[in-house]
Coordinates of C-alpha atoms and ligand atoms in Angstrom, one line a residue:
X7 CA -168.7 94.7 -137.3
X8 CA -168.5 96.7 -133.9
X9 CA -166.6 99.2 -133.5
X10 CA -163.3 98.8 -130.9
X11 CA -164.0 100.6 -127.9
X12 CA -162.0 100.4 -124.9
X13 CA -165.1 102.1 -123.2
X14 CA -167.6 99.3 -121.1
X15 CA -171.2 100.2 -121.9
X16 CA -173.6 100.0 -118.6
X17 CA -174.5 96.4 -119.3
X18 CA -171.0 95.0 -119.4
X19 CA -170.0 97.3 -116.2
X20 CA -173.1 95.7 -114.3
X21 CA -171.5 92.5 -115.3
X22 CA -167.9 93.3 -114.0
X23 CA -168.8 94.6 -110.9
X24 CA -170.5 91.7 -110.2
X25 CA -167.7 89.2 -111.1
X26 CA -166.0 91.5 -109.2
X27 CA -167.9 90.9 -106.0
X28 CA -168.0 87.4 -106.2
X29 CA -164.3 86.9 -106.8
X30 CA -164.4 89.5 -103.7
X31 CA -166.3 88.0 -101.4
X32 CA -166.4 84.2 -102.5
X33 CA -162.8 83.6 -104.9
X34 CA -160.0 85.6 -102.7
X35 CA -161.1 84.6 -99.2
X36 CA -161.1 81.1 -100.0
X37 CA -158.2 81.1 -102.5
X38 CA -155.2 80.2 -99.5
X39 CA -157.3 77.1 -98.5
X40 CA -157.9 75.5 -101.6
X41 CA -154.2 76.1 -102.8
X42 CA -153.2 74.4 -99.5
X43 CA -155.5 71.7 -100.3
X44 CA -154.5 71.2 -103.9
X45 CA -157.9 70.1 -104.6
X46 CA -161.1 71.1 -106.9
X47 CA -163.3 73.0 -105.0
X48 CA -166.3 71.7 -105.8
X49 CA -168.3 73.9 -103.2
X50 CA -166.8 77.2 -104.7
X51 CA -168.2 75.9 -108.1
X52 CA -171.2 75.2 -107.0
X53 CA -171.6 78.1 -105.4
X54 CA -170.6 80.0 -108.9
X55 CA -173.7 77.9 -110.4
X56 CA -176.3 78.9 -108.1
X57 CA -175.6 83.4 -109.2
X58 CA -175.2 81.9 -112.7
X59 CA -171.5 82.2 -113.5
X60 CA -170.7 78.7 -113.7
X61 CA -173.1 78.0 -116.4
X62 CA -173.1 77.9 -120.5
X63 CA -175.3 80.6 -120.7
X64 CA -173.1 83.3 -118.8
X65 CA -170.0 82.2 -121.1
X66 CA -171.9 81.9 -124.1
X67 CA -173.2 85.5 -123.7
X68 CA -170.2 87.1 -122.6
X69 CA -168.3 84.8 -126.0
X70 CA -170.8 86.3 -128.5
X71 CA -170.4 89.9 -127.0
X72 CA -169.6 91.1 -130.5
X73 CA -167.5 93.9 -128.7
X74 CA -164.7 91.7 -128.3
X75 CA -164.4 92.4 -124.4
X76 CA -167.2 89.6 -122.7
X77 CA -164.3 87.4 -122.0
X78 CA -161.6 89.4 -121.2
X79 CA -163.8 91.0 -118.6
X80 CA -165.0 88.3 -117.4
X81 CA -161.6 86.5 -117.4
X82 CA -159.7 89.1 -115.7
X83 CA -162.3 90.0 -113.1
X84 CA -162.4 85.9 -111.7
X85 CA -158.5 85.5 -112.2
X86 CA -158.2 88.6 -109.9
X87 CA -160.1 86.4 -107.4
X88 CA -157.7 83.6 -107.6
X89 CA -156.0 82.0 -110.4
X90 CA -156.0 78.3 -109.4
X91 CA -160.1 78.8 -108.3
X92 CA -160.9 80.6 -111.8
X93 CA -159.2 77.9 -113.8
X94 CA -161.7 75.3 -111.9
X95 CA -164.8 77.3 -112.8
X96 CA -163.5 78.4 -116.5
X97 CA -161.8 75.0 -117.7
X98 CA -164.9 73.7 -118.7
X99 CA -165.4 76.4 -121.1
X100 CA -161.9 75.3 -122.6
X101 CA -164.1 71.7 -123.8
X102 CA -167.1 73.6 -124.5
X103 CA -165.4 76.2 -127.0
X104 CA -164.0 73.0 -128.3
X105 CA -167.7 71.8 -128.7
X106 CA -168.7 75.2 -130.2
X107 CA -166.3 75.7 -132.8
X108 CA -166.7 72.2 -133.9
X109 CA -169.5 70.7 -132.8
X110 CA -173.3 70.3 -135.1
X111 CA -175.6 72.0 -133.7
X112 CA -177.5 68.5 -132.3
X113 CA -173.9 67.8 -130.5
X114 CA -174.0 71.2 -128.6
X115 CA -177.3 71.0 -127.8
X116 CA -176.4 67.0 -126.2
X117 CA -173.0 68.0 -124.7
X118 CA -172.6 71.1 -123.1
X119 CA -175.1 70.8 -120.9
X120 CA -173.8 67.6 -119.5
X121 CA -170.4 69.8 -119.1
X122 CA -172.0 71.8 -116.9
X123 CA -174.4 70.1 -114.5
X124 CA -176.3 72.1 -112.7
X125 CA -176.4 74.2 -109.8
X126 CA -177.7 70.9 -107.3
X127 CA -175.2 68.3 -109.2
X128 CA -172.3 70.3 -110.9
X129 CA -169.9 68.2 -113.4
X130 CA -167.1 69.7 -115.0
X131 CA -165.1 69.2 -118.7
X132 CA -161.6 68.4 -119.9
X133 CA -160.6 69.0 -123.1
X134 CA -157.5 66.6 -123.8
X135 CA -154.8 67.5 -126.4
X136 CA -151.6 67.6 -124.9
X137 CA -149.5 63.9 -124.5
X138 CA -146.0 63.0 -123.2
X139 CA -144.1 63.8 -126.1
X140 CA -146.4 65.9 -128.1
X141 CA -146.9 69.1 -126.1
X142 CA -145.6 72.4 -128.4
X143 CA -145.7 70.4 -131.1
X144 CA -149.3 68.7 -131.6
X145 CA -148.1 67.2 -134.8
X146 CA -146.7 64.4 -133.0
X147 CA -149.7 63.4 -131.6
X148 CA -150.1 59.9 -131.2
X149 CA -153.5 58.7 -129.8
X150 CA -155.3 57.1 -132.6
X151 CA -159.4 57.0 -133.5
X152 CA -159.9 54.0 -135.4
X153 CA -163.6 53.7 -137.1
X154 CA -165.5 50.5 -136.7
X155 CA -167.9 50.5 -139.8
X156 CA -169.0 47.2 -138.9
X157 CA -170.6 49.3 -135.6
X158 CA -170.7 52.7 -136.5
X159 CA -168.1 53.3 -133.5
X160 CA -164.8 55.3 -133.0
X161 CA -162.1 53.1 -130.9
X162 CA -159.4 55.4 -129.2
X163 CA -156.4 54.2 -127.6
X164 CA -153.2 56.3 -126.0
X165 CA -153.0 58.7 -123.1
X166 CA -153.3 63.1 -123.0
X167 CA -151.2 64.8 -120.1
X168 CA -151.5 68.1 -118.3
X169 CA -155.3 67.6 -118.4
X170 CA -157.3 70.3 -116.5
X171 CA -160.0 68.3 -115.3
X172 CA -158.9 65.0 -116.6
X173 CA -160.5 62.1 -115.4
X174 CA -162.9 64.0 -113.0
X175 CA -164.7 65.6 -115.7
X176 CA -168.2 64.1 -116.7
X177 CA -167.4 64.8 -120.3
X178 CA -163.9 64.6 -122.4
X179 CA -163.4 66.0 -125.6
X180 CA -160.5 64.1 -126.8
X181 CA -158.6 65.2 -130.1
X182 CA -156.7 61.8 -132.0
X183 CA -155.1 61.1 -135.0
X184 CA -157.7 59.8 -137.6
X185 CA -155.0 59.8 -140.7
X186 CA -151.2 60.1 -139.4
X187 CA -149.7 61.2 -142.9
X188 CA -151.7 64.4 -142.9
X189 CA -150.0 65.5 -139.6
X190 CA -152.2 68.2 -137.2
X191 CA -154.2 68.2 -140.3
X192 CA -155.4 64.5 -139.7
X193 CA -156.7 65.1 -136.6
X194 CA -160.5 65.2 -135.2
X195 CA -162.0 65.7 -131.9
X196 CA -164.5 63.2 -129.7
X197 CA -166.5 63.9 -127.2
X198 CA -166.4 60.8 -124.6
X199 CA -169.4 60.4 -122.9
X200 CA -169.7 60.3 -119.0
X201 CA -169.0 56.9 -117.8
X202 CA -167.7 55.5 -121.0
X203 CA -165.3 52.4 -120.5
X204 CA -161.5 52.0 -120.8
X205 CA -160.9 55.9 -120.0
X206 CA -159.4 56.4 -116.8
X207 CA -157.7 58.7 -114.7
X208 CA -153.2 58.4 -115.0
X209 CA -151.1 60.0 -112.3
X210 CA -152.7 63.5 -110.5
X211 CA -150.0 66.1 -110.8
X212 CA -148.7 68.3 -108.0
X213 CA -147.8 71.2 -108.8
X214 CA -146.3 74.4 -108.6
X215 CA -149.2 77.2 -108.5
X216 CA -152.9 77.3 -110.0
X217 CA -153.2 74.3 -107.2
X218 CA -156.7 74.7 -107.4
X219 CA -157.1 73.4 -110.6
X220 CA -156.9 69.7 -111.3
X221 CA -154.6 68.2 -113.6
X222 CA -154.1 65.0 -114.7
X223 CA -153.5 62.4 -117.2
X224 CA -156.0 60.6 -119.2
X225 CA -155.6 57.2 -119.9
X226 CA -157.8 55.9 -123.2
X227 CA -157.5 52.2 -122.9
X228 CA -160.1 50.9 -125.7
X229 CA -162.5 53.6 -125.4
X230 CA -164.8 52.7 -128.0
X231 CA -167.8 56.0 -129.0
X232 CA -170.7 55.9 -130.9
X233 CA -170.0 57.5 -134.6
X234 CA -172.6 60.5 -133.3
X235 CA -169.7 61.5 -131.1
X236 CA -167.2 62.6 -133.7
X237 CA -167.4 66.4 -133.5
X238 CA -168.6 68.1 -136.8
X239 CA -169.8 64.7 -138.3
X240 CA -167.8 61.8 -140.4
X241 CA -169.4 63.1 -143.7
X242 CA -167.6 66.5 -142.8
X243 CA -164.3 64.8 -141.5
X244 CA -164.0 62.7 -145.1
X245 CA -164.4 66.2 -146.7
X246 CA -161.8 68.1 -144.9
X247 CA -159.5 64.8 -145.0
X248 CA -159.8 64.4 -148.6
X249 CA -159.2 68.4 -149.3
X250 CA -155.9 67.9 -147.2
X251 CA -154.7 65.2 -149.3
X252 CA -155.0 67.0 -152.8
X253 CA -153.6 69.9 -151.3
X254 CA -150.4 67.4 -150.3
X255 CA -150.9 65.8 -153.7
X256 CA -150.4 68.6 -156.0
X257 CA -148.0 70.8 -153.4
X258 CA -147.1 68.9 -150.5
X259 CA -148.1 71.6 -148.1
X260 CA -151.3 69.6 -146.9
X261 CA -149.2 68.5 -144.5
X262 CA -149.1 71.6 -142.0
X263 CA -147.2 70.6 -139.0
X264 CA -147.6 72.1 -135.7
X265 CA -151.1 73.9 -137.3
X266 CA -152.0 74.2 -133.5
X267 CA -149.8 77.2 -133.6
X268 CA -151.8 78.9 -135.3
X269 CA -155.2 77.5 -134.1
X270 CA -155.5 78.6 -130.9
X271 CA -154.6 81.8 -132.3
X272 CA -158.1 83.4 -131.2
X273 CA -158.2 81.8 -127.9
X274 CA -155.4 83.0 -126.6
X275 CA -156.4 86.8 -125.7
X276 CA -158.9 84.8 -122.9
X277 CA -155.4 83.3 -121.7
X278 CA -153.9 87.1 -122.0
X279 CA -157.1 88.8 -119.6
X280 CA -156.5 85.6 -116.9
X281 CA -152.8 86.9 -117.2
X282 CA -153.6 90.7 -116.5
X283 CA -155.9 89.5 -113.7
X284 CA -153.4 87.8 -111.9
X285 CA -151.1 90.6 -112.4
X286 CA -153.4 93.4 -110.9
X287 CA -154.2 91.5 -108.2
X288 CA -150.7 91.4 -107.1
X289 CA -150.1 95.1 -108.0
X290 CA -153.0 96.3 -106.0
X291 CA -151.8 94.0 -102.8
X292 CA -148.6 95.9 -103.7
X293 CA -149.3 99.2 -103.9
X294 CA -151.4 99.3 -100.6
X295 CA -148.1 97.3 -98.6
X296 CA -146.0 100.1 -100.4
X297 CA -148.3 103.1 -99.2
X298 CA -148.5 101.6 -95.5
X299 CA -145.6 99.8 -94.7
X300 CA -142.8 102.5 -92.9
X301 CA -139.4 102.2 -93.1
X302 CA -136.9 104.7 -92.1
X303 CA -139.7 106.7 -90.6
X304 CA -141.5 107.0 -93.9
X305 CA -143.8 104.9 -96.2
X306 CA -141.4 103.0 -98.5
X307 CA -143.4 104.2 -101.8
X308 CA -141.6 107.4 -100.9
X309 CA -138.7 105.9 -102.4
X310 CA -138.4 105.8 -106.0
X311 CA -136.7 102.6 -105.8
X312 CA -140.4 101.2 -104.8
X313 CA -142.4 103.8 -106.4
X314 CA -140.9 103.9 -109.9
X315 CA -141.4 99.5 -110.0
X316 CA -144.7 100.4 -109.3
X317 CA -145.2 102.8 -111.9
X318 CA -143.9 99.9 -114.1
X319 CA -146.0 97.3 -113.0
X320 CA -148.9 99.4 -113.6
X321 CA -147.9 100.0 -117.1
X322 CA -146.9 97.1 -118.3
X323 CA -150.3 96.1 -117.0
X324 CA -152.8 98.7 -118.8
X325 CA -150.8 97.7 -121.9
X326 CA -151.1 94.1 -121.8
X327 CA -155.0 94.8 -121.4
X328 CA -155.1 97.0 -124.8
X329 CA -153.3 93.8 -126.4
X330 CA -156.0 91.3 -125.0
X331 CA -158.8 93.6 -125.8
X332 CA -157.6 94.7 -129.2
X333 CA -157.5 90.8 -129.9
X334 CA -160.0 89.8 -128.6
X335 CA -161.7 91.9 -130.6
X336 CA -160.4 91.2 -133.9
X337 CA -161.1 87.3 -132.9
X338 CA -164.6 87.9 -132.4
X339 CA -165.4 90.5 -135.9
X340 CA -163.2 88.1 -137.9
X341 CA -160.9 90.3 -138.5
X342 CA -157.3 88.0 -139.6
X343 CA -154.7 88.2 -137.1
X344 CA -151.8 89.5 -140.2
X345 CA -149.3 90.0 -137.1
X346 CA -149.9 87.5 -135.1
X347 CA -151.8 89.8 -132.7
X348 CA -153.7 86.9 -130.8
X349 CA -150.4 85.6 -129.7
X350 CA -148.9 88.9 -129.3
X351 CA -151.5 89.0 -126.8
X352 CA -150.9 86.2 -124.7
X353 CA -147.3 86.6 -124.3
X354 CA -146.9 90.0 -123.2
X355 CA -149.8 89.8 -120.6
X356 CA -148.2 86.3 -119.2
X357 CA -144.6 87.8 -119.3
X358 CA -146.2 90.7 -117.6
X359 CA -147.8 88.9 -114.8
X360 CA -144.4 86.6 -114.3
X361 CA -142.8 89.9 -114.3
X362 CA -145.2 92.1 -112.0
X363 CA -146.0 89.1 -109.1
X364 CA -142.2 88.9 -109.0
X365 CA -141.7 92.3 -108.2
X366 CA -144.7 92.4 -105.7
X367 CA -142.8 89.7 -103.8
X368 CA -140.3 92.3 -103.6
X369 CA -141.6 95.4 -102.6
X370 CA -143.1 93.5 -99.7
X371 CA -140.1 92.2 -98.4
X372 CA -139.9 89.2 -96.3
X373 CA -143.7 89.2 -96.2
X374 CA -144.1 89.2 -99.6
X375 CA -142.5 85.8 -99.1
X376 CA -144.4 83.8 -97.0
X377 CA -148.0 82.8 -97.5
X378 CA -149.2 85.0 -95.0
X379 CA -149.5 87.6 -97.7
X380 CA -151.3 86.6 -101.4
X381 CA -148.3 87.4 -103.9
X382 CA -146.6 84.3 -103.1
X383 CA -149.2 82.3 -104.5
X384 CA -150.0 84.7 -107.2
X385 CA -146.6 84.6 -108.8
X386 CA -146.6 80.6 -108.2
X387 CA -149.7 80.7 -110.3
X388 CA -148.5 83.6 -112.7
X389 CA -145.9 80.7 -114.1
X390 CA -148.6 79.1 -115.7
X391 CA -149.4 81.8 -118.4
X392 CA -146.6 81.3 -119.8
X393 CA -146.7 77.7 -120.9
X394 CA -150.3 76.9 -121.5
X395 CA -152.0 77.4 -124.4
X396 CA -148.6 78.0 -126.1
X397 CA -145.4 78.4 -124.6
X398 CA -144.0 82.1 -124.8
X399 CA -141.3 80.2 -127.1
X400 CA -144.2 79.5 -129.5
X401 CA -145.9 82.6 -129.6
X402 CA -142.9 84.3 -130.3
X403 CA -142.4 81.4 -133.4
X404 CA -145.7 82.2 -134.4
X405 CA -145.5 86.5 -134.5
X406 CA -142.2 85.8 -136.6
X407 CA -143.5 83.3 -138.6
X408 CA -146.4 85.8 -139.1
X409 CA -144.4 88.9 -139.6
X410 CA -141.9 87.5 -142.0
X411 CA -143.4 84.8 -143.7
X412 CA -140.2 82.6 -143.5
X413 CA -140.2 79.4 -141.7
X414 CA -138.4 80.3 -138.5
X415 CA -137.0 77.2 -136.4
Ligands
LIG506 C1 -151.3 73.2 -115.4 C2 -151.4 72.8 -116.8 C3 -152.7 72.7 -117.4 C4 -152.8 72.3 -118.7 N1 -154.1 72.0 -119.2 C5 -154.1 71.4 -120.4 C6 -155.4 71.0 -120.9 O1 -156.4 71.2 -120.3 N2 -155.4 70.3 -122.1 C7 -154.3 70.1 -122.9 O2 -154.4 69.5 -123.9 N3 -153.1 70.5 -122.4 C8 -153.0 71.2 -121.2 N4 -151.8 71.6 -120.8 C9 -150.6 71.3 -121.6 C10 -149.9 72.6 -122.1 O3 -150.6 73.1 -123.1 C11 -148.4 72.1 -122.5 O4 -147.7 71.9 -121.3 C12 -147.7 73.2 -123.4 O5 -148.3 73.2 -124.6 C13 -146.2 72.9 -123.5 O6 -146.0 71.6 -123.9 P1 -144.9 70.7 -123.1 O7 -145.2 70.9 -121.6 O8 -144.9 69.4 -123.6 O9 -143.5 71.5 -123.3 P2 -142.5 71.3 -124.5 O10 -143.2 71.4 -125.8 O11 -141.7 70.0 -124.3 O12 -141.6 72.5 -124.4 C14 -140.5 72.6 -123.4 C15 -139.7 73.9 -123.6 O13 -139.2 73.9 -125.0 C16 -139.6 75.0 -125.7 N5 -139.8 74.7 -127.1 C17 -140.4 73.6 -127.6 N6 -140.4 73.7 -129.0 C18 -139.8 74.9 -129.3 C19 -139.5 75.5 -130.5 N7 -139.8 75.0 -131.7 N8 -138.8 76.7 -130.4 C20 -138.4 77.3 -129.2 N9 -138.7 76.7 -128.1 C21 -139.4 75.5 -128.1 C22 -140.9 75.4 -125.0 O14 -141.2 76.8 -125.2 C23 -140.6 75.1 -123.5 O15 -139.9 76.2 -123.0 C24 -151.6 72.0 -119.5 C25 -150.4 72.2 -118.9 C26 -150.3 72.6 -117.6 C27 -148.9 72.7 -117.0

């Protein structure tokens, strides 16, 4: 197991300062735009394929990087570029953890390539949980996967919301109910194949901030995939079903509702760095306003009503990074998250960037409100860390759940 260090060797410094640039000198000058736009852009992706960020190899390096800190790094350095932008060129990543965690080797190997693209023809992913009336709580789920023997096929019908990437993607990993009395525990994943028939794309969504990032809902009409494209493999699936339903037999506690609580426990400190990236991205634009902007004949930092909010913001800030990196950590050594410390994570580094891109707005005035200046958009996108992956409702379910063992409502 490695060590926790909040100390970057040379490797992983070469690495940040290069993110760095390109969110720099690619991400942030383009961010205004593409927010105005409200659409992908595709030649800001690209552009991240040809230097090799937007590419399965950088993420899987920087997800193996047994410190702990590949992801965070790399999350917070791109979400300091832009938030709606990064979520474009990481939201594929989101389908191909998916794919990872759960795929056989032979599916990884088929699959996230096709994720990907390349650098002359780039695609993008979706990975498609979330419906209309099962968003914090998975266990109502309702879109079914039906096996054909006869065929050796899967048949999925119902439609996923909020998608990031839904129906543009060139491949969807789509999780359905294969036995509805097991609850979350009866679900599996699918990877649908580029072009495959009766998926479509439902209403685009406009939205608030991250306008970047394309969301969408995903229509599943009928889809009918080969048996190959059952993630992990049916002889797998029967044994994890059939575990489930002894456990519900003998104790009735097979049935564990709302498991995605505690699922996405490990991803959620890459959710946390976006958060902190965001976050000092509106603290730095804030700082320099405070240190040049003169009021009363005097920079306004000279007050402590502007000063001492910075100090704050600042704060609050280094601490949510210790959180994200301590997690982070622990997800990738396999150490068990016995308080929660995944979620713990993710809510105090999105509260934190709510809190701190609220506060810029502030301390630059009426500037601060108009889009002439970045902060406006940051603490538009900055809403978003707080109800994806997890609302800040649910992480706090899940630390008290975690701390006290009792089955807090
Ligand atoms: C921009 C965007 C991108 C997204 N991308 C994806 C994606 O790629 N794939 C995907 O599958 N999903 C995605 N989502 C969905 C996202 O994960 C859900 O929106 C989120 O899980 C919350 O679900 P909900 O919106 O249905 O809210 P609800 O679950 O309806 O919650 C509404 C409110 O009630 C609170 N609440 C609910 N239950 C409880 C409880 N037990 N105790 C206390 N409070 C509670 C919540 O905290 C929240 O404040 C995305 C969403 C957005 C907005």
């Amino acid at each position: 197991m490695a060590e926790f260090t909040m100390e970057l060797n040379d490797e992983q410094k070469e690495v940040r300062d290069w993110l760095h640039g390109f969110a720099a000198d690619v991400i942030r000058p383009s961010a205004a735009e593409w927010d105005e736009r409200e659409e992908t852009p595709w030649p800001v992706i690209q552009e991240a394929a040809k230097v090799g960020i937007y590419s399965l190899d950088f993420y899987a390096q920087q997800y193996f990087d047994a410190s702990g800190l590949g992801i965070p790094m790399a999350m917070e350095e791109l979400f300091w570029g832009d938030a709606g932008i990064a979520l474009s060129i990481v939201g594929t990543g989101l389908a191909a953890v998916g794919v990872l965690a759960n795929g056989t080797e032979e599916q990884i190997g088929t699959w996230i390539p096709q994720m990907y693209g390349d650098a002359n023809d780039v695609k993008v992913a979706a990975f498609c949980s979330s419906e209309p009336d099962a968003g914090s709580d998975v266990a109502s789920m309702r879109t079914r996967a039906v096996y054909d023997e006869a065929r050796d096929e899967w048949v999925l019908n119902g439609t996923k919301t909020w998608v990031t990437n839904g129906g543009i993607a060139n491949v969807h990993v789509v999780v359905a109910v294969v036995d509805p009395g097991l609850g979350s525990k009866g679900h599996a994943s699918f990877i649908v194949p580029p072009g495959t028939l009766g998926l479509s794309q439902g209403q685009k969504f406009k939205k608030h901030g991250i306008r970047a990032s394309h969301t969408a809902e995903v229509v599943l009409d009928n889809v009918r995939v080969p048996g190959s494209c059952l993630l992990g493999g049916k002889e797998k699936l029967d044994e994890r079903l059939a575990r489930a339903r002894e456990r519900d037999r003998k104790d009735g506690t097979g049935r564990v509702k709302n498991a995605a609580m505690a699922t996405f426990e490990a991803s959620r400190p890459a959710v946390g760095a976006m958060a902190v990236g965001t976050a000092r991205a509106a603290y730095e634009v804030a700082l320099e306003y405070a240190t040049t902007r003169e009021q009363f004949g005097r920079p306004i930092i000279d007050n402590q009503g502007v000063a001492f909010p910075l100090a704050d913001m600042r704060t609050r800030i280094d601490a949510a990074r210790l959180l994200v990196w301590r997690a982070s950590w622990m997800a990738v050594n396999g150490k068990p998250f016995t308080a929660a410390e995944g979620s713990m994570s993710k809510l105090f580094a999105s509260e934190t960037a709510k809190e701190v891109t609220g506060q810029a707005i502030q301390i630059l005035g009426g500037n601060g409100y108009t889009r002439e200046y970045p902060v406006e958009r940051m603490h538009r996108d900055a809403a978003i860390y707080t109800i994806f992956e997890g609302t800040s409702e649910i992480q706090r379910l899940v630390i008290a759940r975690t701390l006290s063992g009792m089955p807090i409502r």
